[in-house]
PDB file of C-alpha atoms and ligand atoms in Angstrom:
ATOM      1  CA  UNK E   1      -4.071   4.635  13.864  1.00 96.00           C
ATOM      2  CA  UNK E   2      -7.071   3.416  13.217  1.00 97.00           C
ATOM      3  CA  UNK E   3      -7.374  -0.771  12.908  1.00 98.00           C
ATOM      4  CA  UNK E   4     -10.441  -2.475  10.879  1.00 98.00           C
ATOM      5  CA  UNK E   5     -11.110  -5.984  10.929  1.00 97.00           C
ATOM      6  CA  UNK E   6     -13.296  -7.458   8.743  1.00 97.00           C
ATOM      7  CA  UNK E   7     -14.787 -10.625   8.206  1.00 96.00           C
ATOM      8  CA  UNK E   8     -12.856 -11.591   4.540  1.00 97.00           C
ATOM      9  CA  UNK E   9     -10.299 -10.444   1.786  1.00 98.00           C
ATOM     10  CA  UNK E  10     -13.071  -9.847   0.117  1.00 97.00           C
ATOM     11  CA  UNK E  11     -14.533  -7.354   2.572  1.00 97.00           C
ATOM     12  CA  UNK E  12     -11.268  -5.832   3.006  1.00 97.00           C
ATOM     13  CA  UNK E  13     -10.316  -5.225  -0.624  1.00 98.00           C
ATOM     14  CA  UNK E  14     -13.585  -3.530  -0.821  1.00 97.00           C
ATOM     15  CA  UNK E  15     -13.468  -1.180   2.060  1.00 97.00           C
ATOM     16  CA  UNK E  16     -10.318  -0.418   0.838  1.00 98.00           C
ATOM     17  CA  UNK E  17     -11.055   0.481  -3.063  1.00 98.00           C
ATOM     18  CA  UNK E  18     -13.969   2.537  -1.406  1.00 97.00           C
ATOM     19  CA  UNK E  19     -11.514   4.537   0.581  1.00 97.00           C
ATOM     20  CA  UNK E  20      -9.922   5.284  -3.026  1.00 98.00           C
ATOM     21  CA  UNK E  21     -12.623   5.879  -5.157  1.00 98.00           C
ATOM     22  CA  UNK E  22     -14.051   8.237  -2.276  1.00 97.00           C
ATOM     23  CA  UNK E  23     -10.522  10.239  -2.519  1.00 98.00           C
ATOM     24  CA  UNK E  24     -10.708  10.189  -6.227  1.00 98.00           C
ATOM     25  CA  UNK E  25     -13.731  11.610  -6.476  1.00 98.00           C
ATOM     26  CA  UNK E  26     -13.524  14.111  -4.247  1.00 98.00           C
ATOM     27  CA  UNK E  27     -10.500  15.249  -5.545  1.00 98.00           C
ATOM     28  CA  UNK E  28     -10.127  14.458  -9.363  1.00 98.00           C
ATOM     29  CA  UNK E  29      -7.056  15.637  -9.398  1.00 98.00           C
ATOM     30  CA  UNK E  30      -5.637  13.284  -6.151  1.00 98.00           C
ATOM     31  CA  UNK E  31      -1.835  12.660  -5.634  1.00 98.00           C
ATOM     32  CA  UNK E  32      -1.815   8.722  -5.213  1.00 99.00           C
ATOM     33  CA  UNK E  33       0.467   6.385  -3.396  1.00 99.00           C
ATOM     34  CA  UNK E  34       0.636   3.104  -5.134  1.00 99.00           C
ATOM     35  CA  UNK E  35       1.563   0.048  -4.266  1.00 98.00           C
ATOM     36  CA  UNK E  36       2.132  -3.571  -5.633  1.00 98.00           C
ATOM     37  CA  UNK E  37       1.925  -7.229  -4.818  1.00 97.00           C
ATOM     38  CA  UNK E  38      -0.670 -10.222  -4.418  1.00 97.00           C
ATOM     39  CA  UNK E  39      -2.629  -8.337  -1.886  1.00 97.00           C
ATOM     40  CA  UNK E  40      -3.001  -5.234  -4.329  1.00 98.00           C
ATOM     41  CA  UNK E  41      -3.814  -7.116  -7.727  1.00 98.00           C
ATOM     42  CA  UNK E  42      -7.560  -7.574  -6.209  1.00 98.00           C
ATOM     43  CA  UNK E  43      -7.730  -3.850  -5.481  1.00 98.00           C
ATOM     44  CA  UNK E  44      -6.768  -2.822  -8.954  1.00 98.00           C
ATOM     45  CA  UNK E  45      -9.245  -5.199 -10.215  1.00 98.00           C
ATOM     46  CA  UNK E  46     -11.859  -3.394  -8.608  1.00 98.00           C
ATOM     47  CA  UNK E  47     -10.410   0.412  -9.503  1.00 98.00           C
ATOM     48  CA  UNK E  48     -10.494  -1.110 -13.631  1.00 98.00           C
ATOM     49  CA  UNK E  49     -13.875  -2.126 -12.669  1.00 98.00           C
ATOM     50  CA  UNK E  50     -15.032   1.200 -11.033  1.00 98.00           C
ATOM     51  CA  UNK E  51     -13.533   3.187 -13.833  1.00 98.00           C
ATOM     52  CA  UNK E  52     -15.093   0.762 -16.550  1.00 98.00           C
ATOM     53  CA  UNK E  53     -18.785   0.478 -15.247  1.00 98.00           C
ATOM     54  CA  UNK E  54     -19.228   3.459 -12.492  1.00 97.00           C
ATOM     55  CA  UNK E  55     -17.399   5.859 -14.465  1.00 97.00           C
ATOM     56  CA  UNK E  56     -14.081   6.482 -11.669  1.00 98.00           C
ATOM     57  CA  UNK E  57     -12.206   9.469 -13.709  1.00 98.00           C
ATOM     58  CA  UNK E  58      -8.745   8.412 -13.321  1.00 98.00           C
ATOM     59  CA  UNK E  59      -7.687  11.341 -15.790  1.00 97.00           C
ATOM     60  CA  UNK E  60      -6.096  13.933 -13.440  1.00 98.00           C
ATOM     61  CA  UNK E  61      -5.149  11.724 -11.033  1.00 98.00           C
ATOM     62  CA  UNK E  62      -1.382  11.524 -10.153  1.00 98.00           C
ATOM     63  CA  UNK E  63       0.767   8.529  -8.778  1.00 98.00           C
ATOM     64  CA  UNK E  64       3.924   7.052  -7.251  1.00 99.00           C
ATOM     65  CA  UNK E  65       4.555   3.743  -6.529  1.00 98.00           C
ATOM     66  CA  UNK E  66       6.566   2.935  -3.727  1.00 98.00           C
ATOM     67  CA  UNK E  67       9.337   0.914  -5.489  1.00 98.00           C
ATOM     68  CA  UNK E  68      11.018  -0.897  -8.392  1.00 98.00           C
ATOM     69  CA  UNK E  69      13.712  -3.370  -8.568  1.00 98.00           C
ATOM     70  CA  UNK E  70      17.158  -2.326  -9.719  1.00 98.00           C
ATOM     71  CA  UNK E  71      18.141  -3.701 -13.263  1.00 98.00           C
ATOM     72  CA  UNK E  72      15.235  -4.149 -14.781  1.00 98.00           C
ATOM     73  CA  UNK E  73      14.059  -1.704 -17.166  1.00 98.00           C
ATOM     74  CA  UNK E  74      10.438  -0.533 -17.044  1.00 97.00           C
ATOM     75  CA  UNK E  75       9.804  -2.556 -20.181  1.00 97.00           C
ATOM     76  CA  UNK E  76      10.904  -6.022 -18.287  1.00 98.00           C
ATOM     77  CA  UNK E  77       7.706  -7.724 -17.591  1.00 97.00           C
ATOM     78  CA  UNK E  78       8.777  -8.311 -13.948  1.00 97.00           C
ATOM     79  CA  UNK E  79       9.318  -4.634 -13.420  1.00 98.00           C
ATOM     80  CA  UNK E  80       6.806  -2.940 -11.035  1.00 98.00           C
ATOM     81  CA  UNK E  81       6.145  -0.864 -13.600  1.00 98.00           C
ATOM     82  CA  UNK E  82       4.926  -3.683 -15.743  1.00 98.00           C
ATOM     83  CA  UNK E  83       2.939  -4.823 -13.034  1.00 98.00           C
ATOM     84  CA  UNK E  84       1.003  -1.240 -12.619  1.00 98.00           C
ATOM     85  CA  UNK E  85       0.348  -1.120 -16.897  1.00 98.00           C
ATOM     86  CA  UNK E  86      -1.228  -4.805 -16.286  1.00 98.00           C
ATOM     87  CA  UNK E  87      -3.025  -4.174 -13.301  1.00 98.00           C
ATOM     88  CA  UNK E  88      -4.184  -0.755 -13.582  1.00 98.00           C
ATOM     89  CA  UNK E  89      -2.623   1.790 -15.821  1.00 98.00           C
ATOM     90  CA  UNK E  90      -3.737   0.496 -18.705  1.00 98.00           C
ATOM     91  CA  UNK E  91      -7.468  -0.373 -18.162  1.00 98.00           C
ATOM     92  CA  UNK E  92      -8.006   2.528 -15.849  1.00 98.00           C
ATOM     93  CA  UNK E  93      -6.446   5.260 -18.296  1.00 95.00           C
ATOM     94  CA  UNK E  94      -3.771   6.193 -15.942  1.00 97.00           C
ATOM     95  CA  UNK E  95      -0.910   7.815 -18.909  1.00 92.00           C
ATOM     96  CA  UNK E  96       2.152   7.143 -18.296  1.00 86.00           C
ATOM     97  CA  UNK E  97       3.834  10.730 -17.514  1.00 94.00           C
ATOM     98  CA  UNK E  98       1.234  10.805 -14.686  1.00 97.00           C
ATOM     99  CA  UNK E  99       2.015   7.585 -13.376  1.00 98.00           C
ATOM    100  CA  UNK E 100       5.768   7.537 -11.767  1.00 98.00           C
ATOM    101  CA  UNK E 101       7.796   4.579 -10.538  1.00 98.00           C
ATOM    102  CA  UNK E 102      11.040   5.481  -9.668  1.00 98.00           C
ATOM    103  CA  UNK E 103      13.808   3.749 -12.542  1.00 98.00           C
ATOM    104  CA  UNK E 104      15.471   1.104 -11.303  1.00 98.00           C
ATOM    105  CA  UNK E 105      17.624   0.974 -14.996  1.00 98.00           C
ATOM    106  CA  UNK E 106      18.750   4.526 -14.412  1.00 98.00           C
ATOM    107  CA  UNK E 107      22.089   5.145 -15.038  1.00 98.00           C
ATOM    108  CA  UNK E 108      22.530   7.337 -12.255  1.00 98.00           C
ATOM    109  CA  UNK E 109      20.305   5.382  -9.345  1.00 98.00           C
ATOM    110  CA  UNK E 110      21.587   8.371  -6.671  1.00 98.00           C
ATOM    111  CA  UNK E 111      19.861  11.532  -9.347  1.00 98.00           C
ATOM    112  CA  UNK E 112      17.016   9.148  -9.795  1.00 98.00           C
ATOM    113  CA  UNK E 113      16.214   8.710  -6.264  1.00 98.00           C
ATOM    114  CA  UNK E 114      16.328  12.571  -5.967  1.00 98.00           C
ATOM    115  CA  UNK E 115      14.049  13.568  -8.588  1.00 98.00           C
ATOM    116  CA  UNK E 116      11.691  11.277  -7.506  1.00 98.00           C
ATOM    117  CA  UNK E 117      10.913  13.330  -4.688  1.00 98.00           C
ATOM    118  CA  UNK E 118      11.647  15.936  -6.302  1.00 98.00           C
ATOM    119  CA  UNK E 119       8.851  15.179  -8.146  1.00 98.00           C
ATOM    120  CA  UNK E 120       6.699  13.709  -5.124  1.00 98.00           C
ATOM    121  CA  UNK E 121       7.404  17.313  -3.805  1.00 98.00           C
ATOM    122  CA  UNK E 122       6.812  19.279  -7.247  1.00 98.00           C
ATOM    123  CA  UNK E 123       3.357  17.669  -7.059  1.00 98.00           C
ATOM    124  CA  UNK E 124       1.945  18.440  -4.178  1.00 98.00           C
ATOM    125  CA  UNK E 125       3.000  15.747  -1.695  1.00 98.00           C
ATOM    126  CA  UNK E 126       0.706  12.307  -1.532  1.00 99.00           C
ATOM    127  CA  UNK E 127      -2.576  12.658  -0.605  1.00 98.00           C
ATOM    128  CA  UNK E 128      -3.657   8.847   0.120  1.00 99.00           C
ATOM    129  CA  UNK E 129      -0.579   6.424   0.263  1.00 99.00           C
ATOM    130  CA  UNK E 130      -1.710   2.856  -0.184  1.00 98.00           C
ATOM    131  CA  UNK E 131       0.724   0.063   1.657  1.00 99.00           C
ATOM    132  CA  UNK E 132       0.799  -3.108   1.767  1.00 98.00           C
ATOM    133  CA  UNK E 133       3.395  -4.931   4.382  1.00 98.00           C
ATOM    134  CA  UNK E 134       6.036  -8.002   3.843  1.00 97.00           C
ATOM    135  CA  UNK E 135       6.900 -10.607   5.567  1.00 96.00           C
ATOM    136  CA  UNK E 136      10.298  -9.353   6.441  1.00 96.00           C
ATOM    137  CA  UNK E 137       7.970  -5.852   7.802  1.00 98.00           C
ATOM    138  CA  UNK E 138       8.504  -4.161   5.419  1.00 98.00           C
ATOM    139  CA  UNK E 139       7.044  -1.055   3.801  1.00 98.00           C
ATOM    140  CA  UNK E 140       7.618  -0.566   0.573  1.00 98.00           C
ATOM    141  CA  UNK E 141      10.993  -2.359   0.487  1.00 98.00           C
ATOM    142  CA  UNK E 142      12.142  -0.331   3.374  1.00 98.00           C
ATOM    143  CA  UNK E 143      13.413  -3.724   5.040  1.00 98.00           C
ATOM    144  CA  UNK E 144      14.478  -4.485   8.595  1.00 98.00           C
ATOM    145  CA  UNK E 145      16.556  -1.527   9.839  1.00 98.00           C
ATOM    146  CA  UNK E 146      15.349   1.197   7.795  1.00 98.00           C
ATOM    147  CA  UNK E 147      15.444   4.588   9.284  1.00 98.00           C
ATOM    148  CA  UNK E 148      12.403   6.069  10.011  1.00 97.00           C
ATOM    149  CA  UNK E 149      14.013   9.505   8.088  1.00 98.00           C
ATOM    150  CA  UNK E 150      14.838   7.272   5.092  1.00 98.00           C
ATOM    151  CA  UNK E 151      14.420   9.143   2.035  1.00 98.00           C
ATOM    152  CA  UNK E 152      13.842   7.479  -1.904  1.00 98.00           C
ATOM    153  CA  UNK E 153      17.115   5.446  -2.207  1.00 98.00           C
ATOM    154  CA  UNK E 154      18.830   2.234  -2.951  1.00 98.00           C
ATOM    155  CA  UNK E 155      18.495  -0.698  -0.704  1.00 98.00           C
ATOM    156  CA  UNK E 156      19.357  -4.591  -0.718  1.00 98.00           C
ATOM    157  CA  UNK E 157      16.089  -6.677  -0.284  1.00 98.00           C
ATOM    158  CA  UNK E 158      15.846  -9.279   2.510  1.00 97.00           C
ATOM    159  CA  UNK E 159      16.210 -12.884   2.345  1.00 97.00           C
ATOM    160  CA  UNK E 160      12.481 -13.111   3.793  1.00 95.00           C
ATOM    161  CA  UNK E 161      11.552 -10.537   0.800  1.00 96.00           C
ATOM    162  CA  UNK E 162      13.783 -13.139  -1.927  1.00 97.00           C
ATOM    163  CA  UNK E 163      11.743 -15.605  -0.571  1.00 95.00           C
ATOM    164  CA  UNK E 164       7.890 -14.223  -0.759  1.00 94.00           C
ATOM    165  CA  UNK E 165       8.343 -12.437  -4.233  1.00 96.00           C
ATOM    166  CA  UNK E 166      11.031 -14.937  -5.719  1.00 97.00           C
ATOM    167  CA  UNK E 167       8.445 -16.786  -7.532  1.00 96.00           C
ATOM    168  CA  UNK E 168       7.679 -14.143  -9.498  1.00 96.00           C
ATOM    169  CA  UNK E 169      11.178 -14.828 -10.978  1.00 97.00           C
ATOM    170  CA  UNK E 170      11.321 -18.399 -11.024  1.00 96.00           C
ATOM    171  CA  UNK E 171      13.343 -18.692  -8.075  1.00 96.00           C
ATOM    172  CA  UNK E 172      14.632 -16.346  -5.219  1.00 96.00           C
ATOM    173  CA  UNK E 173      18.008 -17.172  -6.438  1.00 96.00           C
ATOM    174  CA  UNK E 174      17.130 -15.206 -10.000  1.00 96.00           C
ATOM    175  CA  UNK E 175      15.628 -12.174  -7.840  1.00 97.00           C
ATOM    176  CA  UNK E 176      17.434  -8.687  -8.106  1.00 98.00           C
ATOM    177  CA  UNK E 177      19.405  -7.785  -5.312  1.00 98.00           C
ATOM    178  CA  UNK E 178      18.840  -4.493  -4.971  1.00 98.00           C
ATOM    179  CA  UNK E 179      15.833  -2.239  -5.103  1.00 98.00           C
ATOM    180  CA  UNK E 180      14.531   1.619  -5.321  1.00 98.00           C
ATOM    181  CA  UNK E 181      12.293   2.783  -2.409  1.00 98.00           C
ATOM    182  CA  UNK E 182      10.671   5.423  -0.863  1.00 98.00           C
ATOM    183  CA  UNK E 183      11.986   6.071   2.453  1.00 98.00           C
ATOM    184  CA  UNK E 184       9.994   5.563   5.374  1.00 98.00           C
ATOM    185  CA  UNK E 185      10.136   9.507   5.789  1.00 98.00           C
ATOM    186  CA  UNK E 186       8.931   9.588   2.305  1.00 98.00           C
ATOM    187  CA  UNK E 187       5.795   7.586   3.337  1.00 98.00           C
ATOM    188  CA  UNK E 188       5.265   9.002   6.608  1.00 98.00           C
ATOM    189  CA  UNK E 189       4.531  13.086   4.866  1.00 98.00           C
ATOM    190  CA  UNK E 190       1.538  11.704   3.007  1.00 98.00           C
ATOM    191  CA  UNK E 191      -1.269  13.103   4.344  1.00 98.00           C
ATOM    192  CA  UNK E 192      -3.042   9.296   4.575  1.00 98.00           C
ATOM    193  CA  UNK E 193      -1.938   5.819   4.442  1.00 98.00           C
ATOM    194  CA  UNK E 194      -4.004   3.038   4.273  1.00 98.00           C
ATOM    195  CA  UNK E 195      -2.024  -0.099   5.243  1.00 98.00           C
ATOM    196  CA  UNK E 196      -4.142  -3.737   3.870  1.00 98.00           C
ATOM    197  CA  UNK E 197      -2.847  -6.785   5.156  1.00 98.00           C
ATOM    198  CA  UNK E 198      -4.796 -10.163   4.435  1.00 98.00           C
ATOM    199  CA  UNK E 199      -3.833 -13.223   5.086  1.00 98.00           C
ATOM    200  CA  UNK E 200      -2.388 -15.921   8.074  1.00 98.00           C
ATOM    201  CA  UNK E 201       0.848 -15.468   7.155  1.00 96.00           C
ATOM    202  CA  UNK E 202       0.675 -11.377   7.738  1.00 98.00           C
ATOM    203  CA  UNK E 203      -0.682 -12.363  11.519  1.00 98.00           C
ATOM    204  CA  UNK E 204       2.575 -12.443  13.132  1.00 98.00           C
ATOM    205  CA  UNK E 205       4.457  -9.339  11.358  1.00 98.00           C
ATOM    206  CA  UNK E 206       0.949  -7.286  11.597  1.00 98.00           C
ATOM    207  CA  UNK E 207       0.597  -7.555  15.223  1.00 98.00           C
ATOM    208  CA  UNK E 208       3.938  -6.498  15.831  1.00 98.00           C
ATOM    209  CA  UNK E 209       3.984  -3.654  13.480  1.00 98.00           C
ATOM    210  CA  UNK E 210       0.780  -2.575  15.117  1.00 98.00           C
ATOM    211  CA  UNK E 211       1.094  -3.761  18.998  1.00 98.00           C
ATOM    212  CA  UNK E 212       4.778  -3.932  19.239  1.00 97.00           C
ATOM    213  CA  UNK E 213       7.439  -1.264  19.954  1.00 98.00           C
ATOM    214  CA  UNK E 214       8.234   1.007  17.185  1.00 98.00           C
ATOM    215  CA  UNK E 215      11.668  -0.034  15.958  1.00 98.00           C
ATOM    216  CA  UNK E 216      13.752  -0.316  12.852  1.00 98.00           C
ATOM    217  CA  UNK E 217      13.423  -3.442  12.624  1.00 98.00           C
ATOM    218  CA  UNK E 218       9.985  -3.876  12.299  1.00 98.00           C
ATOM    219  CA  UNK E 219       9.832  -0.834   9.129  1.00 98.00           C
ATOM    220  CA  UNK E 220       5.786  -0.804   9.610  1.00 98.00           C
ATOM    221  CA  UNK E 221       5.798   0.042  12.593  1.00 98.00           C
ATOM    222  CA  UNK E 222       6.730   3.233  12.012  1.00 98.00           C
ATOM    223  CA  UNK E 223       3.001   3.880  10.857  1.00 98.00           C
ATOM    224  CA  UNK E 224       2.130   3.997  14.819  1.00 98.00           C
ATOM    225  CA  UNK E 225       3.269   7.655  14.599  1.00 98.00           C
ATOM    226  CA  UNK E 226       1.548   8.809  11.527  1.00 98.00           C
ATOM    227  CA  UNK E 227      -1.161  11.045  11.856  1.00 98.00           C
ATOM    228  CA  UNK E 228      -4.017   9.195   9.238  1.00 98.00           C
ATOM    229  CA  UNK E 229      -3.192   5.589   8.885  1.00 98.00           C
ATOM    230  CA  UNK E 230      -5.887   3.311   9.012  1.00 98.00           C
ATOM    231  CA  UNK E 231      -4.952  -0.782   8.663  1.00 98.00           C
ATOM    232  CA  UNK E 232      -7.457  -2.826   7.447  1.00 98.00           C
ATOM    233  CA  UNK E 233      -7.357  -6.707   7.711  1.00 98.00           C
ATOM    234  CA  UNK E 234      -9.263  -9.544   7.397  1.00 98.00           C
ATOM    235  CA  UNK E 235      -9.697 -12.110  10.103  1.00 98.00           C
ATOM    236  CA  UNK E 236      -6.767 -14.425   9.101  1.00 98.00           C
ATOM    237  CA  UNK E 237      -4.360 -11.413   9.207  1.00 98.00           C
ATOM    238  CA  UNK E 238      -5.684 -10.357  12.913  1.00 98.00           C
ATOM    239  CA  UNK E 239      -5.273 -13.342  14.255  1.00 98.00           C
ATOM    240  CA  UNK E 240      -2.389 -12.142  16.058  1.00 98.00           C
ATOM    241  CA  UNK E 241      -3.628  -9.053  17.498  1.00 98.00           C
ATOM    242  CA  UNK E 242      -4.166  -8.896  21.063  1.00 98.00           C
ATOM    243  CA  UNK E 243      -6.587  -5.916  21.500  1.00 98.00           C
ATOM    244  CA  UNK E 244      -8.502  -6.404  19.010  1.00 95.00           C
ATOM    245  CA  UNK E 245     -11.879  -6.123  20.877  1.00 96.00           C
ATOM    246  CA  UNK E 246     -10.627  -3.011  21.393  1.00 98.00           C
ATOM    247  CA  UNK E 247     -10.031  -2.323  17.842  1.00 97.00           C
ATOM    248  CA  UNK E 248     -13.641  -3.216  16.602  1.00 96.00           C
ATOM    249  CA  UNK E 249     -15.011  -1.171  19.804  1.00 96.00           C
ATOM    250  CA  UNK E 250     -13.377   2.138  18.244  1.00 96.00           C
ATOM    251  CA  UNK E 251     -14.639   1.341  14.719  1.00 96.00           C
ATOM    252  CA  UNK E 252     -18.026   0.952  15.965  1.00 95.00           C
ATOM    253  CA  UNK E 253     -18.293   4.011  17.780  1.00 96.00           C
ATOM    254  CA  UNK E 254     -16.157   6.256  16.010  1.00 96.00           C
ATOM    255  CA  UNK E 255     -18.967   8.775  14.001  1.00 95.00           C
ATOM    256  CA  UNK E 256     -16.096   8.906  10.852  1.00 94.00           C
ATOM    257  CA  UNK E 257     -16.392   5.041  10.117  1.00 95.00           C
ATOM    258  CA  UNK E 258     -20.339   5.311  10.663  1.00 93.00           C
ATOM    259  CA  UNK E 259     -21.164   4.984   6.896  1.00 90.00           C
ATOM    260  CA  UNK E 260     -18.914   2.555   6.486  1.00 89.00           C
ATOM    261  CA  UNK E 261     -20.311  -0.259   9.119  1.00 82.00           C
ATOM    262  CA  UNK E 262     -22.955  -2.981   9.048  1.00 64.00           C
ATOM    263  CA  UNK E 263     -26.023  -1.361  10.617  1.00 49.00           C
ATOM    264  CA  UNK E 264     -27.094  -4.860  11.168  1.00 44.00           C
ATOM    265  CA  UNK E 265     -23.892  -6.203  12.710  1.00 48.00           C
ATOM    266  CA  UNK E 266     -23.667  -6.570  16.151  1.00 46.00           C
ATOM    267  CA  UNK E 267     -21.039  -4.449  18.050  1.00 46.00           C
ATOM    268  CA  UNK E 268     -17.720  -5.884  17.558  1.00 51.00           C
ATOM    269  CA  UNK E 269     -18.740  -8.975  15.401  1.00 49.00           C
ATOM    270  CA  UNK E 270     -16.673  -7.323  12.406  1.00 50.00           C
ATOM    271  CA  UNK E 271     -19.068  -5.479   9.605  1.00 49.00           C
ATOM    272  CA  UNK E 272     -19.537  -5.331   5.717  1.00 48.00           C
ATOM    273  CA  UNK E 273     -19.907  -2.353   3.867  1.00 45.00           C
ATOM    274  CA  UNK E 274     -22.928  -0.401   4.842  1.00 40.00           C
TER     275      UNK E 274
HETATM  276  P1  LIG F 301       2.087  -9.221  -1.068  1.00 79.23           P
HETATM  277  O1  LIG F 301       3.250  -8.171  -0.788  1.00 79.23           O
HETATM  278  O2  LIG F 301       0.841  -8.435  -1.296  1.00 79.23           O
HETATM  279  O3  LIG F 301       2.535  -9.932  -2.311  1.00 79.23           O
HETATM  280  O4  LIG F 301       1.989 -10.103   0.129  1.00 79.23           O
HETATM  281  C1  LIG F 301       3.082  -7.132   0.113  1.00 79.23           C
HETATM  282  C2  LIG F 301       4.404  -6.476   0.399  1.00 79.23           C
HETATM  283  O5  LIG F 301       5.447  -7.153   0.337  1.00 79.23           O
HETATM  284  O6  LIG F 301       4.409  -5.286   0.728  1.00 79.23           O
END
């Protein structure tokens, strides 16, 4: 695992969209990971704008999000999937039979769930899945207790989840109950994930998904053991970490983040984009 810390949201978004658009177009034809929330919205602002003025071909790109609530139909503006045609499908010319959230209307929710990764599987596999994390630890909504060999299922959102996203419905008490997800195993085959956390009130959960024990009850934590994940984080969200100075000492002298560091920085005083 590989932890940046940079000095700002703003830094971090941007490392992160870099990451992308790197992936994108070096593969045109990239399996992507998506993911929603706050953090994300500034990321897909940047991916509209990469497409729009720096030409970022977004045409054979593939994508799965990592979740949708159950009930609403893709057409609810509070669906996920609404969120991804506001945010990014749209502007960014992502069609929709290339960009899949699993269907949280579905009559069957159990066949759904299945040809989701059915379809995960028909496509390749995910070549760069992007994560943000809850409150509650989450990833995606795999909540507290989630198996690490979860699979794309059903599962009943947390009270701490009600409570960060319930504005978005005018009140936790109005929030769905229930919720598709990819399992953690899901997550944990992509070949990357790329975990951005910014914030104070991601300090606490981030340092123990990063520094604490993996369990099931902190879901992110499960990241520890995959084989690409790099978190980035601004200072607000680090603020709990305890090794951090050990963090920044990697990223500065590991050759594959070279490129991507403040030559004028010095070591371990966090870095822009180079
Ligand atoms: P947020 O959500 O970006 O709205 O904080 C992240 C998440 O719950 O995974």
């Amino acid at each position: 695992m590989d932890i940046i810390i940079l000095p700002s949201a703003d830094d971090a978004v941007a490392l992160t969209v870099r990451i992308i658009e790197e992936q994108v177009r070096r593969r045109p034809e990239s399996v992507l990971g998506l993911a929603t929330g706050a953090t994300m919205e500034d990321v897909y602002r940047s991916l509209v704008r990469a497409h729009l003025e720096d030409g970022l071909d977004f045409s054979q790109v593939t994508t799965f999000n990592l979740d949708e609530y159950v009930g609403l139909t893709h057409e609810d503006p509070r669906s996920y999937a609404a969120y991804m045609r506001r945010n990014l499908f749209d502007a960014a010319g992502i069609d929709e039979s290339r960009g899949r959230l699993p269907d949280g209307a579905a009559a069957d929710l159990t066949a759904e769930c299945r040809a989701f990764e059915e379809a995960i599987r028909a496509a390749g596999g995910i070549d760069l899945q992007l994560l943000g994390i809850g409150r509650s630890g989450h990833i995606g909504f795999n909540e507290p207790m989630a198996s690490p060999a979860s699979r794309t299922r059903r599962v009943v959102l947390a009270p701490e989840t009600l409570k960060q996203n319930g504005s978005y419905f005018g009140g936790a008490e109005h929030m769905p109950r229930l919720a598709l997800t990819m399992g953690i195993g899901t997550i944990m085959e992509s070949r990357r994930c790329l975990l951005l956390a910014t914030g104070k009130e991601k300090s606490a959960v981030l340092a123990e998904a990063v520094e604490g024990p993996v369990r099931a009850m902190i879901p992110a934590s499960a990241l520890q053991a995959h084989p690409a994940c790099t978190v980035i984080c601004d200072e607000p969200a680090a603020a709990g970490l305890r090794q951090r100075a050990y963090y920044d000492w990697l990223f500065q002298h590991d050759p594959a983040w070279a490129r991507f560091r403040l030559t004028t920085a010095p070591p371990g005083s966090g870095c822009r984009e180079g």
